[in-house]
C-alpha positions as a LaTeX table, in Angstrom:
\begin{tabular}{lrrr}
\hline
Residue & $x$ (\AA) & $y$ (\AA) & $z$ (\AA) \\
\hline
Met1 & 0.09 & 29.50 & $-4.03$ \\
Lys2 & $-0.29$ & 26.38 & $-4.11$ \\
Arg3 & $-3.22$ & 24.42 & $-3.94$ \\
Ile4 & $-3.50$ & 21.30 & $-2.19$ \\
Leu5 & $-6.80$ & 18.64 & $-1.22$ \\
Ile6 & $-6.94$ & 16.41 & 1.32 \\
Ile7 & $-9.18$ & 13.51 & 1.61 \\
His8 & $-9.65$ & 11.98 & 4.92 \\
Thr9 & $-10.70$ & 8.37 & 5.05 \\
Gly10 & $-10.48$ & 7.89 & 8.34 \\
Gly11 & $-8.14$ & 5.43 & 10.89 \\
Thr12 & $-6.51$ & 6.64 & 14.12 \\
Ile13 & $-5.50$ & 10.44 & 12.90 \\
Ser14 & $-8.74$ & 10.98 & 12.16 \\
Met15 & $-10.22$ & 9.52 & 15.88 \\
Lys16 & $-10.18$ & 10.48 & 19.95 \\
Glu17 & $-8.77$ & 8.41 & 22.78 \\
Asp18 & $-11.54$ & 8.21 & 25.78 \\
Lys19 & $-9.37$ & 9.74 & 29.05 \\
Glu20 & $-11.36$ & 7.99 & 31.05 \\
Thr21 & $-11.46$ & 4.41 & 29.47 \\
Gly22 & $-8.24$ & 4.98 & 27.09 \\
Glu23 & $-10.52$ & 3.77 & 24.17 \\
Val24 & $-9.49$ & 5.26 & 21.08 \\
Asn25 & $-12.47$ & 5.11 & 18.03 \\
Thr26 & $-13.55$ & 7.09 & 15.95 \\
Ser27 & $-15.18$ & 10.66 & 16.28 \\
Ser28 & $-18.26$ & 12.80 & 13.83 \\
Lys29 & $-15.66$ & 15.68 & 13.02 \\
His30 & $-11.93$ & 15.03 & 11.58 \\
Pro31 & $-9.69$ & 16.43 & 14.68 \\
Leu32 & $-7.55$ & 17.72 & 12.43 \\
Glu33 & $-10.09$ & 18.84 & 9.42 \\
Glu34 & $-9.21$ & 23.19 & 9.74 \\
Ile35 & $-5.26$ & 22.30 & 9.48 \\
Ser36 & $-5.93$ & 25.56 & 6.97 \\
Val37 & $-6.77$ & 28.27 & 9.30 \\
Leu38 & $-2.29$ & 26.94 & 10.48 \\
Leu39 & $-1.35$ & 27.12 & 6.38 \\
Lys40 & $-3.53$ & 30.48 & 5.40 \\
Asp41 & $-0.34$ & 32.59 & 4.16 \\
His42 & 1.54 & 29.66 & 2.97 \\
Val43 & $-1.09$ & 26.97 & 0.89 \\
Glu44 & $-4.59$ & 26.67 & 0.02 \\
Ile45 & $-6.39$ & 23.65 & 1.18 \\
Asp46 & $-9.72$ & 21.98 & $-0.19$ \\
Asp47 & $-9.97$ & 19.53 & 2.59 \\
Asp48 & $-13.24$ & 16.17 & 2.15 \\
Ile49 & $-14.46$ & 13.67 & 4.09 \\
Leu50 & $-14.36$ & 10.71 & 2.24 \\
Phe51 & $-15.16$ & 7.99 & 4.18 \\
His52 & $-14.84$ & 8.11 & 8.45 \\
Leu53 & $-13.15$ & 3.56 & 8.12 \\
Pro54 & $-10.74$ & 2.13 & 10.93 \\
Ser55 & $-8.21$ & 1.43 & 8.70 \\
Pro56 & $-8.50$ & $-2.75$ & 9.20 \\
His57 & $-12.06$ & $-2.18$ & 7.38 \\
Ile58 & $-10.81$ & $-0.21$ & 4.51 \\
Arg59 & $-11.93$ & $-3.13$ & 1.87 \\
Pro60 & $-10.83$ & $-2.74$ & $-2.38$ \\
Asp61 & $-13.86$ & $-1.15$ & $-3.90$ \\
His62 & $-12.93$ & 1.21 & $-0.67$ \\
Met63 & $-9.26$ & 1.47 & $-2.25$ \\
Leu64 & $-10.73$ & 2.00 & $-5.96$ \\
Lys65 & $-13.98$ & 4.53 & $-5.09$ \\
Leu66 & $-10.97$ & 5.96 & $-3.42$ \\
Gly67 & $-8.24$ & 6.04 & $-6.75$ \\
Arg68 & $-12.04$ & 7.60 & $-8.34$ \\
Phe69 & $-12.57$ & 10.25 & $-6.19$ \\
Val70 & $-9.24$ & 11.78 & $-6.56$ \\
His71 & $-9.49$ & 11.64 & $-10.95$ \\
Glu72 & $-12.24$ & 13.33 & $-10.15$ \\
Lys73 & $-11.32$ & 16.18 & $-7.81$ \\
Met74 & $-7.97$ & 16.53 & $-10.18$ \\
Ala75 & $-10.02$ & 16.91 & $-13.56$ \\
Lys76 & $-12.36$ & 19.71 & $-12.02$ \\
Lys77 & $-10.07$ & 22.01 & $-10.66$ \\
Ser78 & $-6.28$ & 22.35 & $-10.98$ \\
Tyr79 & $-4.91$ & 20.92 & $-7.69$ \\
Asp80 & $-0.64$ & 21.09 & $-7.14$ \\
Gly81 & $-0.67$ & 18.03 & $-5.25$ \\
Val82 & $-2.79$ & 15.94 & $-3.29$ \\
Val83 & $-2.63$ & 14.51 & 0.86 \\
Ile84 & $-4.89$ & 11.23 & 2.22 \\
Thr85 & $-5.07$ & 10.57 & 6.10 \\
His86 & $-5.77$ & 7.32 & 6.62 \\
Gly87 & $-5.00$ & 4.38 & 9.61 \\
Thr88 & $-2.35$ & 2.72 & 10.37 \\
Asp89 & $-2.96$ & $-0.47$ & 9.48 \\
Thr90 & $-3.45$ & $-0.93$ & 5.72 \\
Leu91 & $-2.40$ & 1.88 & 4.34 \\
Glu92 & 0.86 & 0.99 & 2.84 \\
Glu93 & $-2.08$ & $-1.77$ & 1.08 \\
Thr94 & $-3.89$ & 1.37 & $-0.70$ \\
Ala95 & $-1.09$ & 3.56 & $-0.76$ \\
Tyr96 & $-0.07$ & 0.79 & $-2.94$ \\
Phe97 & $-3.19$ & 0.22 & $-4.54$ \\
Leu98 & $-2.88$ & 3.78 & $-5.52$ \\
Asp99 & 0.16 & 3.56 & $-6.75$ \\
Leu100 & $-0.83$ & 0.86 & $-9.26$ \\
Phe101 & $-4.07$ & 2.61 & $-10.59$ \\
Ile102 & $-3.96$ & 6.25 & $-10.28$ \\
Gln103 & $-2.93$ & 8.13 & $-13.72$ \\
Thr104 & $-1.42$ & 11.80 & $-12.35$ \\
Arg105 & 2.51 & 12.85 & $-12.41$ \\
Lys106 & 1.40 & 15.49 & $-9.33$ \\
Pro107 & 2.21 & 14.29 & $-5.76$ \\
Val108 & $-0.50$ & 11.76 & $-3.93$ \\
Val109 & 1.21 & 11.59 & $-0.40$ \\
Val110 & $-0.10$ & 9.24 & 1.93 \\
Thr111 & 0.05 & 10.18 & 5.76 \\
Gly112 & $-1.34$ & 9.07 & 9.06 \\
Ala113 & $-0.34$ & 8.57 & 12.18 \\
Met114 & 0.50 & 6.30 & 15.13 \\
Arg115 & $-1.52$ & 8.23 & 18.07 \\
Ser116 & $-5.15$ & 10.36 & 18.30 \\
Ser117 & $-5.43$ & 13.36 & 17.77 \\
Asn118 & $-5.35$ & 14.74 & 21.89 \\
Glu119 & $-2.42$ & 11.82 & 22.56 \\
Val120 & $-0.31$ & 13.08 & 24.43 \\
Gly121 & 3.04 & 13.11 & 21.84 \\
Ser122 & 0.24 & 12.82 & 19.42 \\
Asp123 & 1.81 & 12.77 & 16.00 \\
Gly124 & $-0.66$ & 13.78 & 13.44 \\
Leu125 & $-0.54$ & 16.63 & 13.30 \\
Tyr126 & 2.78 & 16.98 & 12.49 \\
Asn127 & 2.36 & 13.95 & 9.52 \\
Leu128 & $-0.11$ & 15.62 & 7.72 \\
Leu129 & 1.44 & 18.77 & 7.89 \\
Ser130 & 4.98 & 17.47 & 6.88 \\
Ala131 & 2.64 & 15.66 & 4.00 \\
Ile132 & 0.88 & 18.39 & 2.08 \\
Arg133 & 4.56 & 20.57 & 2.25 \\
Val134 & 5.61 & 17.34 & 0.57 \\
Ala135 & 2.74 & 17.44 & $-2.36$ \\
Ser136 & 3.39 & 21.41 & $-2.19$ \\
Cys137 & 7.06 & 20.64 & $-3.94$ \\
Asp138 & 8.12 & 20.17 & $-7.34$ \\
Glu139 & 10.66 & 18.07 & $-6.81$ \\
Ala140 & 7.37 & 15.08 & $-5.10$ \\
Gln141 & 5.84 & 15.15 & $-8.74$ \\
Asp142 & 6.89 & 11.83 & $-10.82$ \\
Lys143 & 7.68 & 9.42 & $-7.68$ \\
Gly144 & 4.69 & 8.20 & $-8.19$ \\
Val145 & 2.24 & 7.95 & $-4.71$ \\
Leu146 & 4.28 & 8.42 & $-1.54$ \\
Val147 & 3.91 & 8.36 & 2.47 \\
Val148 & 4.75 & 10.57 & 4.42 \\
Met149 & 5.40 & 9.75 & 8.49 \\
Asn150 & 7.94 & 11.12 & 11.27 \\
Asp151 & 10.10 & 12.78 & 8.93 \\
Glu152 & 10.67 & 10.12 & 5.63 \\
Ile153 & 9.36 & 9.66 & 2.28 \\
His154 & 8.71 & 6.66 & 1.26 \\
Thr155 & 7.45 & 4.77 & $-2.40$ \\
Ala156 & 4.14 & 3.38 & $-1.65$ \\
Lys157 & 6.19 & 0.18 & $-3.27$ \\
Asn158 & 8.53 & 0.03 & $-0.30$ \\
Val159 & 7.64 & 0.98 & 2.89 \\
Thr160 & 6.25 & $-1.56$ & 5.03 \\
Lys161 & 4.24 & $-0.85$ & 8.92 \\
Thr162 & 6.59 & $-2.93$ & 10.60 \\
Ser163 & 5.95 & $-1.99$ & 14.60 \\
Thr164 & 2.37 & $-2.14$ & 16.64 \\
Ser165 & 2.79 & 0.76 & 18.95 \\
Asn166 & 6.21 & 2.87 & 17.75 \\
Val167 & 5.41 & 6.16 & 16.17 \\
Ala168 & 8.42 & 5.35 & 13.76 \\
Thr169 & 6.83 & 2.41 & 12.37 \\
Phe170 & 7.35 & 3.05 & 8.50 \\
Gln171 & 10.43 & 1.37 & 6.98 \\
Ser172 & 11.43 & 0.73 & 3.58 \\
Pro173 & 13.86 & $-2.01$ & 4.67 \\
Gln174 & 16.23 & $-2.72$ & 2.12 \\
Tyr175 & 15.33 & 0.30 & 0.70 \\
Gly176 & 15.48 & 3.57 & 2.77 \\
Pro177 & 12.94 & 6.49 & 2.50 \\
Ile178 & 14.51 & 8.76 & $-1.02$ \\
Gly179 & 13.45 & 11.70 & 1.39 \\
Ile180 & 13.34 & 13.31 & 4.14 \\
Thr181 & 11.82 & 16.29 & 5.59 \\
Thr182 & 12.54 & 19.03 & 8.14 \\
Lys183 & 11.15 & 21.58 & 9.70 \\
Asn184 & 12.56 & 24.17 & 6.39 \\
Glu185 & 13.03 & 21.86 & 3.98 \\
Val186 & 11.91 & 19.37 & 1.56 \\
Phe187 & 14.59 & 16.89 & 0.62 \\
Phe188 & 14.64 & 14.10 & $-1.96$ \\
His189 & 18.05 & 11.57 & $-1.98$ \\
His190 & 16.27 & 8.83 & $-3.93$ \\
Lys191 & 14.29 & 8.39 & $-7.63$ \\
Met192 & 11.82 & 6.43 & $-9.00$ \\
Thr193 & 13.68 & 3.92 & $-12.24$ \\
Arg194 & 10.36 & 2.40 & $-13.53$ \\
His195 & 6.32 & 2.72 & $-12.21$ \\
Asp196 & 3.54 & 0.58 & $-12.91$ \\
Ser197 & 0.09 & 1.78 & $-13.55$ \\
Tyr198 & $-3.87$ & 0.45 & $-15.00$ \\
Pro199 & $-6.22$ & 1.94 & $-15.48$ \\
Ile200 & $-9.02$ & $-0.54$ & $-13.85$ \\
Gln201 & $-12.55$ & $-0.02$ & $-13.84$ \\
Ser202 & $-13.51$ & $-2.75$ & $-11.46$ \\
Ile203 & $-11.27$ & $-5.06$ & $-8.21$ \\
Gly204 & $-13.77$ & $-7.81$ & $-7.94$ \\
Lys205 & $-11.33$ & $-10.30$ & $-7.85$ \\
Arg206 & $-10.55$ & $-12.33$ & $-4.71$ \\
Val207 & $-6.73$ & $-13.49$ & $-3.90$ \\
Ser208 & $-5.88$ & $-15.26$ & $-1.04$ \\
Leu209 & $-2.47$ & $-14.78$ & 0.67 \\
Ile210 & $-0.64$ & $-17.74$ & 2.51 \\
Lys211 & 1.97 & $-17.50$ & 4.33 \\
Ala212 & 4.70 & $-20.98$ & 4.62 \\
Tyr213 & 5.54 & $-22.14$ & 7.56 \\
Ala214 & 8.16 & $-25.61$ & 8.83 \\
Gly215 & 5.96 & $-29.12$ & 8.76 \\
Met216 & 3.05 & $-27.36$ & 6.39 \\
Asp217 & 1.96 & $-29.72$ & 3.56 \\
Gly218 & $-0.80$ & $-28.91$ & 1.57 \\
Ser219 & $-4.56$ & $-28.93$ & 2.85 \\
Leu220 & $-4.20$ & $-24.67$ & 3.69 \\
Ile221 & $-3.71$ & $-24.53$ & $-0.02$ \\
Asp222 & $-6.82$ & $-27.44$ & $-1.68$ \\
Ala223 & $-8.86$ & $-25.98$ & 1.22 \\
Val224 & $-8.54$ & $-21.97$ & $-0.98$ \\
Arg225 & $-8.85$ & $-23.84$ & $-3.99$ \\
Glu226 & $-12.01$ & $-25.55$ & $-3.72$ \\
Ser227 & $-13.01$ & $-22.02$ & $-2.34$ \\
His228 & $-12.74$ & $-21.03$ & $-5.89$ \\
Val229 & $-10.60$ & $-18.12$ & $-5.85$ \\
Asp230 & $-9.55$ & $-16.20$ & $-8.31$ \\
Gly231 & $-5.29$ & $-16.37$ & $-7.47$ \\
Leu232 & $-2.88$ & $-16.79$ & $-4.31$ \\
Ile233 & $-0.24$ & $-15.59$ & $-3.07$ \\
Val234 & 2.44 & $-17.84$ & $-1.42$ \\
Glu235 & 4.87 & $-15.84$ & 1.28 \\
Ala236 & 7.77 & $-19.02$ & 1.21 \\
Leu237 & 10.44 & $-19.95$ & 2.74 \\
Gly238 & 13.58 & $-17.73$ & 1.92 \\
Gln239 & 14.39 & $-17.44$ & $-0.81$ \\
Gly240 & 11.44 & $-18.62$ & $-2.37$ \\
Asn241 & 11.24 & $-22.83$ & $-0.95$ \\
Leu242 & 7.91 & $-24.46$ & 0.20 \\
Pro243 & 7.87 & $-28.07$ & 1.98 \\
Pro244 & 7.44 & $-30.90$ & $-0.44$ \\
Glu245 & 4.12 & $-31.82$ & 1.30 \\
Thr246 & 3.01 & $-28.97$ & $-0.44$ \\
Val247 & 4.20 & $-29.65$ & $-3.92$ \\
Asp248 & 0.75 & $-31.97$ & $-5.68$ \\
Ala249 & $-1.69$ & $-29.15$ & $-3.83$ \\
Leu250 & $-0.25$ & $-25.81$ & $-5.66$ \\
Lys251 & $-0.05$ & $-28.28$ & $-8.79$ \\
Arg252 & $-3.72$ & $-29.01$ & $-8.37$ \\
Thr253 & $-4.11$ & $-25.73$ & $-8.06$ \\
Leu254 & $-2.41$ & $-24.67$ & $-11.48$ \\
Asp255 & $-4.67$ & $-27.14$ & $-13.24$ \\
Asp256 & $-7.33$ & $-25.38$ & $-12.04$ \\
Gly257 & $-6.24$ & $-22.77$ & $-13.80$ \\
Ile258 & $-5.89$ & $-20.49$ & $-10.43$ \\
Pro259 & $-2.78$ & $-18.34$ & $-10.81$ \\
Val260 & 0.33 & $-18.86$ & $-8.28$ \\
Val261 & 2.51 & $-16.15$ & $-7.09$ \\
Leu262 & 5.57 & $-16.62$ & $-4.84$ \\
Val263 & 7.14 & $-13.48$ & $-2.77$ \\
Ser264 & 9.37 & $-14.56$ & 0.41 \\
Arg265 & 7.76 & $-14.23$ & 4.09 \\
Cys266 & 11.65 & $-12.73$ & 5.40 \\
Tyr267 & 11.75 & $-8.99$ & 5.16 \\
Gln268 & 14.39 & $-8.76$ & 2.79 \\
Gly269 & 15.45 & $-9.72$ & $-0.46$ \\
Ile270 & 14.26 & $-11.13$ & $-3.41$ \\
Val271 & 12.58 & $-14.40$ & $-4.43$ \\
Gln272 & 14.69 & $-16.77$ & $-7.31$ \\
Asp273 & 15.29 & $-20.31$ & $-8.36$ \\
Thr274 & 17.97 & $-21.53$ & $-7.07$ \\
Tyr275 & 17.00 & $-24.16$ & $-5.34$ \\
Gly276 & 16.48 & $-27.40$ & $-6.90$ \\
Tyr277 & 15.56 & $-30.05$ & $-4.80$ \\
Pro278 & 11.97 & $-31.26$ & $-4.24$ \\
Gly279 & 9.23 & $-28.14$ & $-3.00$ \\
Gly280 & 12.67 & $-25.44$ & $-4.49$ \\
Gly281 & 12.36 & $-22.70$ & $-6.06$ \\
Arg282 & 13.46 & $-23.83$ & $-9.66$ \\
Gln283 & 10.53 & $-26.88$ & $-8.51$ \\
Leu284 & 7.92 & $-24.33$ & $-8.09$ \\
Arg285 & 8.80 & $-22.18$ & $-11.15$ \\
Glu286 & 8.67 & $-24.70$ & $-13.29$ \\
Met287 & 5.73 & $-25.34$ & $-12.25$ \\
Gly288 & 4.20 & $-22.21$ & $-13.68$ \\
Ile289 & 4.54 & $-20.41$ & $-10.57$ \\
Ile290 & 5.45 & $-16.74$ & $-11.46$ \\
Phe291 & 8.28 & $-15.12$ & $-8.99$ \\
Ala292 & 7.24 & $-11.25$ & $-7.78$ \\
Asn293 & 9.73 & $-9.09$ & $-7.26$ \\
Gly294 & 10.96 & $-8.17$ & $-4.11$ \\
Leu295 & 7.18 & $-7.33$ & $-2.80$ \\
Thr296 & 5.92 & $-8.06$ & 0.43 \\
Gly297 & 2.87 & $-10.59$ & 0.13 \\
Pro298 & 0.18 & $-8.18$ & 1.12 \\
Lys299 & 1.50 & $-5.93$ & $-2.26$ \\
Ala300 & 1.42 & $-9.10$ & $-3.99$ \\
Arg301 & $-1.72$ & $-9.88$ & $-3.66$ \\
Ile302 & $-2.77$ & $-6.15$ & $-4.33$ \\
Lys303 & $-1.48$ & $-6.71$ & $-7.64$ \\
Leu304 & $-2.07$ & $-9.69$ & $-8.57$ \\
Met305 & $-5.95$ & $-8.44$ & $-8.36$ \\
Val306 & $-5.21$ & $-5.58$ & $-10.46$ \\
Ala307 & $-3.68$ & $-7.73$ & $-12.30$ \\
Leu308 & $-6.33$ & $-9.81$ & $-13.02$ \\
Glu309 & $-9.05$ & $-7.19$ & $-13.54$ \\
Met310 & $-6.36$ & $-6.41$ & $-17.69$ \\
Thr311 & $-5.02$ & $-10.34$ & $-18.00$ \\
Thr312 & $-6.29$ & $-14.28$ & $-17.32$ \\
Asn313 & $-2.90$ & $-15.37$ & $-19.29$ \\
Met314 & $-0.10$ & $-15.91$ & $-17.46$ \\
Thr315 & 2.64 & $-15.22$ & $-20.32$ \\
Glu316 & 1.27 & $-11.86$ & $-18.75$ \\
Leu317 & 0.75 & $-11.76$ & $-15.49$ \\
Glu318 & 4.57 & $-13.00$ & $-15.38$ \\
His319 & 5.81 & $-10.24$ & $-17.44$ \\
Met320 & 3.66 & $-8.05$ & $-14.80$ \\
Phe321 & 5.83 & $-9.30$ & $-11.52$ \\
Ser322 & 8.96 & $-9.12$ & $-13.13$ \\
\hline
\end{tabular}
C-alpha cells in the first residue's frame, strides 16, 4: 500500500458556494479533507493544511515555505508521493517554483479545481483522486513537479491556465500533456529531457514583469528601474522584439546592474535574436539582455527570483536560462 502526503493550501478546491448569494469563499475546514475514507483500501493518506489562502494571496515566500514543508515532512516519514492542492490563479507559478526548489525523485503533484466543492459539476474531488493516483504511480518518479487536472498530466514548466472558468483550463501550449489518467490507469507518453533544481535558502529579490505593446516607450521601464528592482522580465513582441523607443531605457536598466530577461508575449515559440533593426532581437541580445528558452513571463519571473539567490553574475544567469 502506497503512503501519500496531501498538503492543502487553499483555493477554489477548498471553498464552498453560498447558495443564496452565489459567492464563493474560503471554508474553515477543507471540504475534501476526509478523502482518505474513500481510499482506505488502496492508499494510506496523511492530510496537512498549511495555508487557507486564495491563490491571488500566495507570495513567493509562501512558495518557499511550502517547499520547505515538503522537505521536512518527507524527511520525517517515508512517503511514496506528495499531492498539493492549490488555487488555480497562481498554481502554475507555485508548481514551477517547487519544480526548481524541491530535491526528490518521488512524485510531487499539484492540483486544484475550477468549481467549488458544492457547486454543480464540481471538479475538485475528481482532480484530487486523479492526483493521488498519479502520485502513487512508480512511473511518475523523476519527472519533476507535475500538475494533474481534468484527466491530464502536465509538467510544471510548460503548463499554464488558458481559460478563466473552463474546467479544461490547464494546457501546455506547443508541448501538450506528458500523460493522461483514466478511471483505472495512469499513462505517460512523454518524458522529461532535463530538470534543473536550485537549493535556495531565501527568496527575497524583487523582480518585475512588463508586457510590451505597440507604441511602447521607455517610461514604464524607467519607472520600474527607479523603484530599485533586482531584475526585470519583459514580455516582448513576436520572436523577441521591442519598439525602438524602449531601447535607451533598457540600456539604463542594464547599466544599473539590473538583469533583464526577455520572453515572448506569444504563448508558443521561443525568443530569438533574428531581427537586426532598432529594437530587434539581435540588438537586444548584443546589449546584454538574457533570452529565456520557452518560459512564460510569470515563470521567467519566478526563475529569475530563484537564480538571483544563487548568483548576480550575468554570464551565469544567462546560462541558467539557456
